[in-house]
Short mmCIF file of C-alpha atoms in Angstrom, two decimals:
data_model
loop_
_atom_site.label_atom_id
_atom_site.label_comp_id
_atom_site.label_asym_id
_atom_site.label_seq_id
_atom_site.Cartn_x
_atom_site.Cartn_y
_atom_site.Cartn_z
CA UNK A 1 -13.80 -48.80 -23.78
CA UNK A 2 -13.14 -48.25 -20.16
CA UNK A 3 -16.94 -49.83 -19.21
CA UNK A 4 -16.08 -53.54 -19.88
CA UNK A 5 -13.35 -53.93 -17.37
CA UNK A 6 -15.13 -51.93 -14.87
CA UNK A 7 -18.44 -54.09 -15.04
CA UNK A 8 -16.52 -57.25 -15.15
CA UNK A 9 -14.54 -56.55 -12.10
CA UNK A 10 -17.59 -55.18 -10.25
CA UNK A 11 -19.33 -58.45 -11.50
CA UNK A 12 -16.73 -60.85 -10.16
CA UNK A 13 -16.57 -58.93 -7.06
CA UNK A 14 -20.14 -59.39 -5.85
CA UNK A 15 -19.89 -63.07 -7.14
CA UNK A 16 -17.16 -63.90 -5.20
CA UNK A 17 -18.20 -62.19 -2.30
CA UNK A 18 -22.10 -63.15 -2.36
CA UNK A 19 -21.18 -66.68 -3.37
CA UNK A 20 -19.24 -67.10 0.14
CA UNK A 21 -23.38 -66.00 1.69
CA UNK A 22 -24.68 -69.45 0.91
CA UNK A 23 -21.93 -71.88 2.64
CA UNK A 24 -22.40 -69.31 5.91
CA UNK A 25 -25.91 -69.31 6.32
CA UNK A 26 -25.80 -73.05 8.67
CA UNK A 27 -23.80 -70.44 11.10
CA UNK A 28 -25.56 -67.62 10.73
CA UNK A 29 -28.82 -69.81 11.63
CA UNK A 30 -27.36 -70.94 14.72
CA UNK A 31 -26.38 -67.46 16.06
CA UNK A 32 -29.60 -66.15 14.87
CA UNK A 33 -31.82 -68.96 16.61
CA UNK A 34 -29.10 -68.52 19.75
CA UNK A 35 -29.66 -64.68 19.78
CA UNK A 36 -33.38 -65.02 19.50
CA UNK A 37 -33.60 -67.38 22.47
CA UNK A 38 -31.78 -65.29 24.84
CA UNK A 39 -32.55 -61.59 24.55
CA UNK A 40 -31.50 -57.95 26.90
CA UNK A 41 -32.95 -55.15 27.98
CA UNK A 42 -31.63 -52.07 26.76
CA UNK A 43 -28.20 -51.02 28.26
CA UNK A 44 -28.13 -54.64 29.06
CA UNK A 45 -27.07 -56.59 26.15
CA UNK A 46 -23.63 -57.93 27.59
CA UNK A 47 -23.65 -61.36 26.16
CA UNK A 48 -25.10 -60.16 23.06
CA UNK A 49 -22.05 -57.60 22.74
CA UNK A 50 -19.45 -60.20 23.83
CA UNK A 51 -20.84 -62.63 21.13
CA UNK A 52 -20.20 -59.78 18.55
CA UNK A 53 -17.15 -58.76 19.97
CA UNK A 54 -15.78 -62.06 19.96
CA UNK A 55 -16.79 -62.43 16.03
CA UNK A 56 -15.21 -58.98 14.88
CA UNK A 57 -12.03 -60.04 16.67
CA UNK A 58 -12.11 -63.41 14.83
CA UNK A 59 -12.51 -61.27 11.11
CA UNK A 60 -9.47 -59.28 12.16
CA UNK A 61 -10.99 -56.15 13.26
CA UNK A 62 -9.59 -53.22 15.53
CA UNK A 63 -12.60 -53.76 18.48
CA UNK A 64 -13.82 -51.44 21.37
CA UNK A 65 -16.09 -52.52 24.02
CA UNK A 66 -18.39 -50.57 26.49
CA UNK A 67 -19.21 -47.45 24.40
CA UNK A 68 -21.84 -46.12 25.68
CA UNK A 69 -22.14 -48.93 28.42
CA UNK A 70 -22.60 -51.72 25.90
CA UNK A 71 -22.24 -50.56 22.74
CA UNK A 72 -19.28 -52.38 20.18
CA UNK A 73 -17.28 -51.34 17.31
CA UNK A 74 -15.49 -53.05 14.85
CA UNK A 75 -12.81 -51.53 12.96
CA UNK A 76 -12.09 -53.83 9.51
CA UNK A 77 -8.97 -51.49 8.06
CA UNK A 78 -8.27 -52.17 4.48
CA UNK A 79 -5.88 -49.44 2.62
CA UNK A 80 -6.84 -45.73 1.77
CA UNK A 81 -10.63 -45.42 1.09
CA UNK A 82 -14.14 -44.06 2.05
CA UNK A 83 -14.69 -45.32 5.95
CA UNK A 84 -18.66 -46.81 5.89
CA UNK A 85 -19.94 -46.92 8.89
CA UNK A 86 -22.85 -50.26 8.98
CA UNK A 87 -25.15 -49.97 12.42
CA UNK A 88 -26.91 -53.13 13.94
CA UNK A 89 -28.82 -52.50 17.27
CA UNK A 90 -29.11 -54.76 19.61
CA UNK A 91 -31.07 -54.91 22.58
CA UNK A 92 -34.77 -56.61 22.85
CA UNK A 93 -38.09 -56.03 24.95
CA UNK A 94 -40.24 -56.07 27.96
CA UNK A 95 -42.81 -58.76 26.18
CA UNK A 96 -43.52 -62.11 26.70
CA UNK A 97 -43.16 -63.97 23.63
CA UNK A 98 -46.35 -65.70 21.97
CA UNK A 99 -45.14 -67.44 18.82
CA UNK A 100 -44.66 -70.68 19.89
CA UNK A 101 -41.56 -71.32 18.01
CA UNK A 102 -39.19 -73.89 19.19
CA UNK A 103 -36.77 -71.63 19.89
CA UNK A 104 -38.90 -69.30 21.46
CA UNK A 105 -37.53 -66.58 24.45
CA UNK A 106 -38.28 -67.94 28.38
CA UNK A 107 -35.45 -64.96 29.21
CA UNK A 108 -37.02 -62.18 32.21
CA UNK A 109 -35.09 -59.83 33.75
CA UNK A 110 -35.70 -56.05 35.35
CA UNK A 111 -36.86 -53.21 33.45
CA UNK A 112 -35.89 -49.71 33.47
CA UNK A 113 -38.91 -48.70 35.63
CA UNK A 114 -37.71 -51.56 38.15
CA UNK A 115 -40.55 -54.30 36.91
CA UNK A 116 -40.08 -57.94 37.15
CA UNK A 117 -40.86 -58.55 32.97
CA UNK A 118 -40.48 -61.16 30.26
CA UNK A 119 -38.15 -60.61 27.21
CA UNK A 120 -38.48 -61.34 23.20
CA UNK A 121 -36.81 -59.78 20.70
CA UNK A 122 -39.95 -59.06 19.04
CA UNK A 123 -38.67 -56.20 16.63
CA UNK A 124 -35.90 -57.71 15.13
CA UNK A 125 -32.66 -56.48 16.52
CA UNK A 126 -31.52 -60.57 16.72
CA UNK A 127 -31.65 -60.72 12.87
CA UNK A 128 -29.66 -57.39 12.83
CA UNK A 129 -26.94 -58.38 14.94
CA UNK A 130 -26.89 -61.66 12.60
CA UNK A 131 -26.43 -59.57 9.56
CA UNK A 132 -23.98 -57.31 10.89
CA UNK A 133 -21.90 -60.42 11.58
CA UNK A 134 -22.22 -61.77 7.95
CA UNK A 135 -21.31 -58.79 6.49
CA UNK A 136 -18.28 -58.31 8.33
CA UNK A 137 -17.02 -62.16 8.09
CA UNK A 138 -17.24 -62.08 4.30
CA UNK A 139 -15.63 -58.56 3.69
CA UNK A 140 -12.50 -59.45 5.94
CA UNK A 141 -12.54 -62.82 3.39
CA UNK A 142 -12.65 -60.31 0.84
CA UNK A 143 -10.16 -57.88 1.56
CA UNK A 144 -8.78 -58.31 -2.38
CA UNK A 145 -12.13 -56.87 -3.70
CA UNK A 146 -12.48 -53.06 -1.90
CA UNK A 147 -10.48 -50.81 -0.44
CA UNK A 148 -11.25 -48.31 3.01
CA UNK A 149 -12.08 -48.93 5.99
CA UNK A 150 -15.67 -50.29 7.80
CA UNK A 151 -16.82 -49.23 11.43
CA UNK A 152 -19.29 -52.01 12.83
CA UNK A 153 -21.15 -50.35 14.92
CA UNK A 154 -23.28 -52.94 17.41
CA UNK A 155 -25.78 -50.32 19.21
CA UNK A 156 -27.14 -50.70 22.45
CA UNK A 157 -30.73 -48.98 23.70
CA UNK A 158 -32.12 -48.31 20.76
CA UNK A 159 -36.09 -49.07 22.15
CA UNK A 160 -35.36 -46.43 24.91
CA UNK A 161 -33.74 -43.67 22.36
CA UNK A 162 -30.06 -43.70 24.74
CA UNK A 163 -28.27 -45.71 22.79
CA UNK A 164 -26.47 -43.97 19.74
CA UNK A 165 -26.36 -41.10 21.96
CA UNK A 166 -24.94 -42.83 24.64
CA UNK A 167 -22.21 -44.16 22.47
CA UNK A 168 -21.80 -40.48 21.20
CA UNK A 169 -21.55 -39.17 24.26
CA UNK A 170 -18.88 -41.46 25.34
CA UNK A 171 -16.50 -40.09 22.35
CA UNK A 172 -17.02 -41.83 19.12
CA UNK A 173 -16.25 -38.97 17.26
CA UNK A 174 -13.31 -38.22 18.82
CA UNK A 175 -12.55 -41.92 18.98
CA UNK A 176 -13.14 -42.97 15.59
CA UNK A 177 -12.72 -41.51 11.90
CA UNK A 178 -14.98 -39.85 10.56
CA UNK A 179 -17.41 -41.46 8.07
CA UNK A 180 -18.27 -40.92 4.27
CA UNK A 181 -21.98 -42.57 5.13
CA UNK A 182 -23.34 -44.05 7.66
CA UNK A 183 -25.93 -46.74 6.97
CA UNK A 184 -28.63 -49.07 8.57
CA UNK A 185 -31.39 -51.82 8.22
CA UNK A 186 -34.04 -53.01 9.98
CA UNK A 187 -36.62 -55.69 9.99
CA UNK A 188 -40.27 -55.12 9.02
CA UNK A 189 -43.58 -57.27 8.00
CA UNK A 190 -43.19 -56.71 4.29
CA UNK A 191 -43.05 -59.74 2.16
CA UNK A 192 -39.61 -61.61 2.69
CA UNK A 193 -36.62 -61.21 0.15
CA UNK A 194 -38.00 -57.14 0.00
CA UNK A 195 -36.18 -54.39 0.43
CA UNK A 196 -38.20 -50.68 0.56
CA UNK A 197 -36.57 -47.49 1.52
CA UNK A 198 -37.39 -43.73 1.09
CA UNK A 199 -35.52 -40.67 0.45
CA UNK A 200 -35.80 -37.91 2.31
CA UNK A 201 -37.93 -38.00 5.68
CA UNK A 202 -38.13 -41.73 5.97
CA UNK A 203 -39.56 -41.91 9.88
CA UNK A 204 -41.29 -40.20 12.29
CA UNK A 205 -39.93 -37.89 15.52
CA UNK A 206 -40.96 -39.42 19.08
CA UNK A 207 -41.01 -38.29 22.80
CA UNK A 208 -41.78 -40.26 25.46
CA UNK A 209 -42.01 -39.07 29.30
CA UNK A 210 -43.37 -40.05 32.25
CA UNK A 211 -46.39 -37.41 34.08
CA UNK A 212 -46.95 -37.94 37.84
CA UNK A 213 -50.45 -36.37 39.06
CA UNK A 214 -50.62 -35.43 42.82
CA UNK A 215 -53.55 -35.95 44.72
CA UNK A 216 -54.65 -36.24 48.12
CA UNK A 217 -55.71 -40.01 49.25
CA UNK A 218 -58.77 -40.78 51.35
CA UNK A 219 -61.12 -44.10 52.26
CA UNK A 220 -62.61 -45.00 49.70
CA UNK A 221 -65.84 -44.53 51.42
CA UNK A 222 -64.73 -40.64 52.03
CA UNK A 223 -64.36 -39.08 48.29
CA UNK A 224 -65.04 -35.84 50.18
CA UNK A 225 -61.83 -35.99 51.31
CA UNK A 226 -59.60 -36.84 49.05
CA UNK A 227 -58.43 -35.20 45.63
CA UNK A 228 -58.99 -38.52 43.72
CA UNK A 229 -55.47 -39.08 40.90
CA UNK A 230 -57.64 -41.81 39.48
CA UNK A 231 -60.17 -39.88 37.90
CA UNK A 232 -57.85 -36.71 36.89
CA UNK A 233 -55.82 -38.91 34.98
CA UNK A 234 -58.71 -40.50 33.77
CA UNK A 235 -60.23 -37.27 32.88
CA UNK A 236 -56.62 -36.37 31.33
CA UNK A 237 -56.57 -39.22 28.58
CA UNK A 238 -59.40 -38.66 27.28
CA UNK A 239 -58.44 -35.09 26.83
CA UNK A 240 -55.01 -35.94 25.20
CA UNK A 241 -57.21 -37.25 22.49
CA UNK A 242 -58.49 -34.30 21.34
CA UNK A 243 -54.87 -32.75 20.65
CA UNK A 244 -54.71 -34.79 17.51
CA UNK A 245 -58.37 -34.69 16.50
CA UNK A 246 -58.97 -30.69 17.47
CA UNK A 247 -55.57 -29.22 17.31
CA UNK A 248 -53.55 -30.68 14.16
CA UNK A 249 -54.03 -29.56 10.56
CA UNK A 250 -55.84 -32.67 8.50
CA UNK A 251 -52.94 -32.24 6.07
CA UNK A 252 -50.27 -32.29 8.88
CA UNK A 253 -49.76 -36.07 10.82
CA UNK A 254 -49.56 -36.56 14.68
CA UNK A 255 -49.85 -39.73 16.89
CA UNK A 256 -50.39 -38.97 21.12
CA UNK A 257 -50.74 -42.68 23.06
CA UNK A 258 -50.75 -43.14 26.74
CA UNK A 259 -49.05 -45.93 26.94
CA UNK A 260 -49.27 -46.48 30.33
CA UNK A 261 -51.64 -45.48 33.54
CA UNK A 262 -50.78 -46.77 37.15
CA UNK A 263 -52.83 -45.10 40.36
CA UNK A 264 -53.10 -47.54 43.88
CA UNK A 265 -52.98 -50.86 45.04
CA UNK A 266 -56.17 -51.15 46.55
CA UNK A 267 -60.06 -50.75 45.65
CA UNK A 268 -61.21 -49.00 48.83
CA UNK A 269 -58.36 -46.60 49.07
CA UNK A 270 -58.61 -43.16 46.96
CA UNK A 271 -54.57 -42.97 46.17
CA UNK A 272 -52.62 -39.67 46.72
CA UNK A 273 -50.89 -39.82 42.96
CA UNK A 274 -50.99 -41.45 39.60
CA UNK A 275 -48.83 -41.57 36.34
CA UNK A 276 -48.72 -41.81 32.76
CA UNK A 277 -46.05 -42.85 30.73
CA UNK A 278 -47.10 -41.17 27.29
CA UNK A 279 -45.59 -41.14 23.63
CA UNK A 280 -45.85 -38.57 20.48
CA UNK A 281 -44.98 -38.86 16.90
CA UNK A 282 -44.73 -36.46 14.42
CA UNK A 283 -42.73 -35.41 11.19
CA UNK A 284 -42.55 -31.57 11.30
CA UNK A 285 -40.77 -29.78 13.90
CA UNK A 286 -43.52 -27.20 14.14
CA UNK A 287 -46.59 -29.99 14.52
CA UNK A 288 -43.67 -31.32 17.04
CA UNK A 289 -43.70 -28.66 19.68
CA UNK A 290 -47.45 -27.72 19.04
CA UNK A 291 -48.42 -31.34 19.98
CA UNK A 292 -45.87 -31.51 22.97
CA UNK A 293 -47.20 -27.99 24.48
CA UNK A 294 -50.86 -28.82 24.07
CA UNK A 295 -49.96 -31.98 26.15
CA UNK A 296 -48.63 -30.21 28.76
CA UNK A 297 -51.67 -27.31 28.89
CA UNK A 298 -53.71 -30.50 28.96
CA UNK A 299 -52.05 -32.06 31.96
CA UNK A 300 -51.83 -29.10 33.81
CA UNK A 301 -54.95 -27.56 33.30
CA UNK A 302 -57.16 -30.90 34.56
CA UNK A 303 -54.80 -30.79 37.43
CA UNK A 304 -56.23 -27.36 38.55
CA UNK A 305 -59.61 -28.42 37.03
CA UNK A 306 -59.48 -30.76 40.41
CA UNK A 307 -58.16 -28.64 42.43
CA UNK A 308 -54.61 -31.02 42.80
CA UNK A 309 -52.52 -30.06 45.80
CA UNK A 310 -49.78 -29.43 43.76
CA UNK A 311 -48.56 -29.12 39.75
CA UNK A 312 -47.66 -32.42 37.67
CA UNK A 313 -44.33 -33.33 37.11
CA UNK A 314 -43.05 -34.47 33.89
CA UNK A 315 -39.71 -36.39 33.03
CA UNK A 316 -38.40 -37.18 29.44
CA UNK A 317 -38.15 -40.76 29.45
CA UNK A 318 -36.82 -40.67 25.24
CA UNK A 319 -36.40 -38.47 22.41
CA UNK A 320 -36.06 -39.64 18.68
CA UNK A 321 -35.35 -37.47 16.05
CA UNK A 322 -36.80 -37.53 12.72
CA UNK A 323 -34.91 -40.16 10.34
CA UNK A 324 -34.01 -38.48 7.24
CA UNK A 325 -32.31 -39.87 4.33
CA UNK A 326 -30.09 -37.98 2.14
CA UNK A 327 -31.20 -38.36 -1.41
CA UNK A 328 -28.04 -38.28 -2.93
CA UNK A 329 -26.75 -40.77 -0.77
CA UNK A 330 -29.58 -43.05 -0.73
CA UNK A 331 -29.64 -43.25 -5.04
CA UNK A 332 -26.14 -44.26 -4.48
CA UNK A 333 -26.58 -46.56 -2.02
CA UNK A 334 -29.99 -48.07 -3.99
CA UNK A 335 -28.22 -48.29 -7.31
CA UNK A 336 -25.31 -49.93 -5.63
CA UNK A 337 -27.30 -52.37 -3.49
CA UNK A 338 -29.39 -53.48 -6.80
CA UNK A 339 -25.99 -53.46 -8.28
CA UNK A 340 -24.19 -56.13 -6.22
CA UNK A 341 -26.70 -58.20 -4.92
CA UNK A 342 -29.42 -58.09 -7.67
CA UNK A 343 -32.34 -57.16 -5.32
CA UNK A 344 -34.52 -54.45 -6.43
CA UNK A 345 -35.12 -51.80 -3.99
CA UNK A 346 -38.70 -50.51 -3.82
CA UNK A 347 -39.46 -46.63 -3.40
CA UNK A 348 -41.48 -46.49 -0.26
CA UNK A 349 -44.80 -43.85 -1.13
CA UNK A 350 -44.97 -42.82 2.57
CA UNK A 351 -42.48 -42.22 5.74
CA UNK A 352 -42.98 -44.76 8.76
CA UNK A 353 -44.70 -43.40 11.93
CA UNK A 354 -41.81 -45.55 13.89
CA UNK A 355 -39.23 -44.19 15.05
CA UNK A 356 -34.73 -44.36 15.38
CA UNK A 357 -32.12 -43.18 16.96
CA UNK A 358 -29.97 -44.17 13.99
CA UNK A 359 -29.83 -40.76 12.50
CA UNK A 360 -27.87 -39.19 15.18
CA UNK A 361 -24.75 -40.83 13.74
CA UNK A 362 -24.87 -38.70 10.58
CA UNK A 363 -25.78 -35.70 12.52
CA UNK A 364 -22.95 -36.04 14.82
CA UNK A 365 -20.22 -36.26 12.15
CA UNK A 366 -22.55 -34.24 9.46
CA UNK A 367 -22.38 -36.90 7.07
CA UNK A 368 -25.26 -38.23 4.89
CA UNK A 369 -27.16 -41.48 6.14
CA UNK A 370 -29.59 -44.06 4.77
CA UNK A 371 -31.70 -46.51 6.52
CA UNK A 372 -33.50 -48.58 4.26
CA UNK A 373 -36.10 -51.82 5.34
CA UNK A 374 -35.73 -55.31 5.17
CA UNK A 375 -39.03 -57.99 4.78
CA UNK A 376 -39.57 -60.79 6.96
CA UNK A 377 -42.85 -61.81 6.43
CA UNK A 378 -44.02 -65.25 4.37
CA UNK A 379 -45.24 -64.44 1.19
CA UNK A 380 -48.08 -66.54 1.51
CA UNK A 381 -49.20 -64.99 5.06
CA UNK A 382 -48.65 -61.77 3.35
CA UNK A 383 -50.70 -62.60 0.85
CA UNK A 384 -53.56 -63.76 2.99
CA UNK A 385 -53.38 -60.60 5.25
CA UNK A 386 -53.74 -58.49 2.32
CA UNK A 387 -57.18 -60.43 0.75
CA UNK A 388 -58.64 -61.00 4.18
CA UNK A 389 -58.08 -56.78 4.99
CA UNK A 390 -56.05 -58.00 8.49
CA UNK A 391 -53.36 -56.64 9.65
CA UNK A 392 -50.01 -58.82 10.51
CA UNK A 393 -48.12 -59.24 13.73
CA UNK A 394 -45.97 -55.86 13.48
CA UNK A 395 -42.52 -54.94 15.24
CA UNK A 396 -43.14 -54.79 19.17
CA UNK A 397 -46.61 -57.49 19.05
CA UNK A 398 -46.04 -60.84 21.31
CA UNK A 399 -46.12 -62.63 17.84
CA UNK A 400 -43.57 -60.95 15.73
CA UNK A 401 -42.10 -63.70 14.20
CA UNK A 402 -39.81 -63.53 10.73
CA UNK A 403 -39.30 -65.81 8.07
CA UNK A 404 -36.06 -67.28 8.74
CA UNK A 405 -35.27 -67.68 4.61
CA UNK A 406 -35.04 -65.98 3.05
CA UNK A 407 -34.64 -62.90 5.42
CA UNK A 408 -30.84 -63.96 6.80
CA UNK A 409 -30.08 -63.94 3.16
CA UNK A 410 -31.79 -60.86 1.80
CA UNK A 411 -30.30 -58.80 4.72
CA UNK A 412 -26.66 -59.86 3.95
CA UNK A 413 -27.51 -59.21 0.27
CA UNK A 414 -28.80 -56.24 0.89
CA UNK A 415 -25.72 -54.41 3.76
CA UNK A 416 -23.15 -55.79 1.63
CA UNK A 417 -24.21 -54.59 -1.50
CA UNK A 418 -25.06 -51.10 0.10
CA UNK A 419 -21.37 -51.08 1.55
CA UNK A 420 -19.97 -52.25 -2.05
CA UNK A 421 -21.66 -49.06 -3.20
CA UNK A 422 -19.08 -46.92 -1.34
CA UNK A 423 -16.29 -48.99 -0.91
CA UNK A 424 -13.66 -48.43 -3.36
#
């Protein structure tokens, strides 16, 4: 007899709470169109923290600033309870925007390598932040419905891999209590109003670094003389293919991409170094190191193979770990979501070869996580992409443009009801 009261409560709950979604979307639209337009680098995203700082304070919540450089949390205190901690990163990228939307970036700025380069948020981080915000505004309106407490975690640097460890590393578990769950979203091209996810390994591992080949310059008119960079690295990346093709089991899963390739300045002068910038995937720890060791035999063998005056150096540029979700935690978090908001998950069949940081929150206080996807994409485009066999403008691509509704919606929805599904 106990089941009536329950469901009726838990019913009037998410209406309350989810009807309060509709009359904030005109705001949410403006901060979302306003984040969009004016994008950061990584470990740059100061007005993008001090417009979520600014917004926690306004819901009432306990804030901290400059974790991890830029990084923001939001304490919303409410009673005894679990403490669900709800992750939005922020930060955008080194591309110049091609969508031609009105409200389209024009932002530039410096890179990390010291490059003059355009900026877009062109993998969604804007719409995070947005969501983050929503959810937050309506559970401090809420504060009759649940009981605990919820850490807001805006992260910095996620693109470059240094931003949840860089607000770990400046003391957020000393700093903050400790989590029942910690949980995340993030934009993808899957139909809009969608919302996948996968238990257990839900994303792939990745390691990027930076190799610099030594050679010895000449004239370009004197190869004799020189030990020409341009042709070992050259020579290199079309080795690095084979690591993948030759090396990895056809029922394992590996992905090695030089990303980048830089050697002189001029076309008659023979240059005394060049570098790549290169990135691996992978989802087992074994095909991990295998893949990581063959690239560095590779390197260093062609270097000897021409005779380079000295060995290649390599520097770690980032490290991402595999995402896994726990698969208790996820059903819970699934059941609740579809629960509260009335969206129907969908059971991804395969993990994504992209790659987050997110999962070193869980790991840090040894708590379960979930990450779970969000779709952005018009149906009908979707649609078209699907009959025609072409593939859409992905996370990262110049055009990467979402569906503004219903994805502000479906990624309140879908955060709230996931935090409803732990908060008592």
């Amino acid at each position: 007899m106990t089941a009536q009261p329950t469901n009726l409560k838990t019913a009037q709950r998410s209406a309350h709470a989810y009807s309060l979604i509709d009359a904030l979307l005109p705001e949410l639209e403006r901060i979302y169109l306003d984040l969009h337009a004016h994008p950061e680098l990584s470990l740059q995203e100061v007005r993008t923290a001090g417009i979520a700082a600014d917004w926690l304070e306004r819901c009432g919540a306990e804030v901290h600033t400059g974790i991890g450089k830029t990084g923001v949390v939001g304490l919303l205190k409410n009673g005894d309870g679990p403490v669900i901690l709800l992750r939005a990163d922020m930060d955008g990228l080194p591309v110049k925007e091609k969508t031609g939307l009105p409200y389209a970036s024009q932002a530039s700025g410096v890179d990390r390598f010291g490059q003059s380069v355009s900026i877009m948020h062109a993998c969604g981080h804007d719409m995070h932040v947005t969501w983050l915000m929503a959810v937050m505004k309506i559970l401090s309106e809420t504060r009759d419905s649940w009981r605990g407490t919820v850490m807001a975690v805006f992260q910095p640097a996620e693109e470059i891999g240094a931003g949840a460890s860089g607000m770990l590393a400046d003391g957020m578990v000393k700093r903050f209590p400790k989590p029942t769950v910690c949980l995340g979203q993030h934009l993808v091209p899957l139909p809009a109003g969608q919302v996948g996810y996968r238990a257990g390994t839900a994303m792939s591992a990745a390691d990027s670094f930076e190799v610099k080949m030594f050679g010895r310059g000449a004239h370009g008119s004197q190869p004799q003389n020189s030990v020409d960079p341009v042709v070992m690295a050259s020579a290199t990346v079309l080795r690095l293919q084979t690591i993948v093709s030759r090396e990895v089991a056809m029922m394992d899963s590996a992905v090695v991409t030089v990303g980048t390739i830089q050697s002189g300045l001029n076309e008659n002068v023979i240059p005394d170094e060049a570098i790549l910038r290169l990135n691996v995937r992978s989802f087992k720890q074994q095909v991990r190191e295998r893949v990581l060791a063959s690239v560095k035999r590779i390197v260093e063998a062609e270097a000897t193979a021409s005779n380079a005056p000295k060995p290649p150096e390599f520097t770690v540029i980032s490290q991402f770990p595999v995402t896994i979700n726990d698969e208790a935690a996820a059903a819970q978090t699934m059941d609740g979501m579809a629960l509260h908001s009335g969206l129907a998950p969908l059971h991804l069949p395969e993990p994504l070869t992209g790659s987050e940081d997110f999962g070193l929150f869980g790991t840090a206080w040894n708590v379960p996580s979930v990450f779970w996807l969000v779709g952005g994409t018009d149906h009908a485009i979707w649609q078209a992409a699907q009959e025609k066999g072409e593939p859409l403008p992905v996370n990262h691509s110049p055009f990467f443009a979402p569906q503004l509704h219903p994805t502000l919606k479906t990624g309140v929805q879908a955060m709230l009801g996931a935090a409803f599904a732990w908060l008592e």
